[in-house]
Amino acid sequence: SFSVIEPVKDVRDVIKNSGGYDLKLIPTLSAEGRKTLREVFTQIKPKNILVLIGPEGDFADGEIKLALKNGFIPVTLGDTVLRVDTAAVAVASFIMLNANN
């Protein structure tokens, strides 16, 4: 198992080229129907996961809509709003602990 961390790209390009992933997540503060990461990982055991980590202040509405249209699942990272760098580490850690269990 390995992870690839790619250079920063335009979020719309990433979303449009996301077809090869088993699971696509968008942590967001605003989308309706958000699930917890625990809920997602009890329902699916993915091999290829793509997580979008947005800017401080959340993704723009249009970015969220585009992601949902392309099969991303909106998730919450809890009640605390995390900094961008903290959110990335928190999500990666959760996935490493739970994706294979």
XYZ file of C-alpha atoms in Angstrom:
101
model
C 0.000 0.000 0.000
C 1.284 3.460 -0.835
C 0.105 7.030 -1.062
C 0.758 9.612 -3.706
C 0.772 13.272 -2.813
C 0.528 15.310 -5.977
C 1.422 18.975 -6.533
C -1.332 21.526 -6.039
C -3.796 21.508 -8.956
C -6.940 23.388 -9.874
C -9.769 21.679 -8.008
C -12.009 21.587 -11.083
C -9.343 19.656 -13.015
C -8.943 17.169 -10.173
C -12.704 16.635 -9.952
C -13.113 16.163 -13.695
C -10.264 13.596 -13.788
C -11.352 11.612 -10.728
C -12.979 8.656 -12.491
C -10.376 6.075 -11.477
C -11.050 6.212 -7.729
C -13.194 3.769 -5.715
C -14.007 6.435 -3.150
C -14.033 10.200 -3.529
C -14.489 12.427 -0.487
C -14.962 16.153 -0.070
C -14.713 17.382 3.522
C -16.915 20.460 3.684
C -18.652 22.658 6.207
C -21.754 23.301 4.114
C -23.015 20.427 1.936
C -26.236 18.734 2.990
C -26.163 15.038 3.786
C -22.609 15.032 5.101
C -21.459 11.750 6.599
C -18.747 11.066 9.112
C -15.645 9.273 7.926
C -16.611 6.359 10.176
C -19.984 6.055 8.411
C -18.316 6.048 4.999
C -15.799 3.366 5.925
C -18.412 1.056 7.434
C -20.265 1.087 4.104
C -17.372 0.626 1.655
C -13.852 -0.832 1.679
C -12.127 1.151 -1.074
C -8.694 0.520 -2.562
C -8.232 3.889 -4.307
C -9.279 6.968 -2.366
C -9.253 10.610 -3.401
C -9.816 13.298 -0.781
C -10.115 16.966 -1.666
C -8.728 19.289 0.987
C -10.065 22.766 0.457
C -8.887 26.221 1.344
C -9.528 27.911 4.633
C -13.146 29.025 4.626
C -14.290 25.926 2.683
C -14.777 25.214 -0.989
C -16.860 27.558 -3.141
C -20.478 26.463 -3.709
C -19.764 25.752 -7.387
C -16.812 23.523 -6.478
C -18.929 21.520 -4.033
C -21.730 21.114 -6.592
C -19.249 19.961 -9.256
C -17.714 17.448 -6.837
C -21.101 16.020 -5.837
C -22.101 15.758 -9.499
C -18.920 13.735 -10.091
C -19.573 11.212 -7.322
C -17.812 12.759 -4.346
C -19.302 12.055 -0.922
C -19.555 15.085 1.356
C -18.067 14.387 4.779
C -17.683 16.194 8.057
C -14.478 16.163 10.077
C -16.345 16.914 13.303
C -17.452 20.007 15.148
C -14.031 21.641 15.172
C -13.037 23.572 12.059
C -9.535 22.401 11.166
C -6.768 24.303 9.442
C -5.949 23.083 5.934
C -2.707 21.366 6.968
C -4.322 19.785 10.023
C -7.311 18.553 8.008
C -5.044 16.785 5.514
C -3.132 14.975 8.267
C -6.325 14.109 10.168
C -8.018 12.591 7.101
C -4.913 10.661 6.037
C -4.500 9.280 9.570
C -8.131 8.194 9.792
C -7.938 6.465 6.419
C -4.740 4.623 7.357
C -6.348 3.377 10.578
C -9.757 2.439 9.147
C -9.614 1.676 5.443
C -8.398 -1.900 5.866
C -10.363 -2.859 8.996
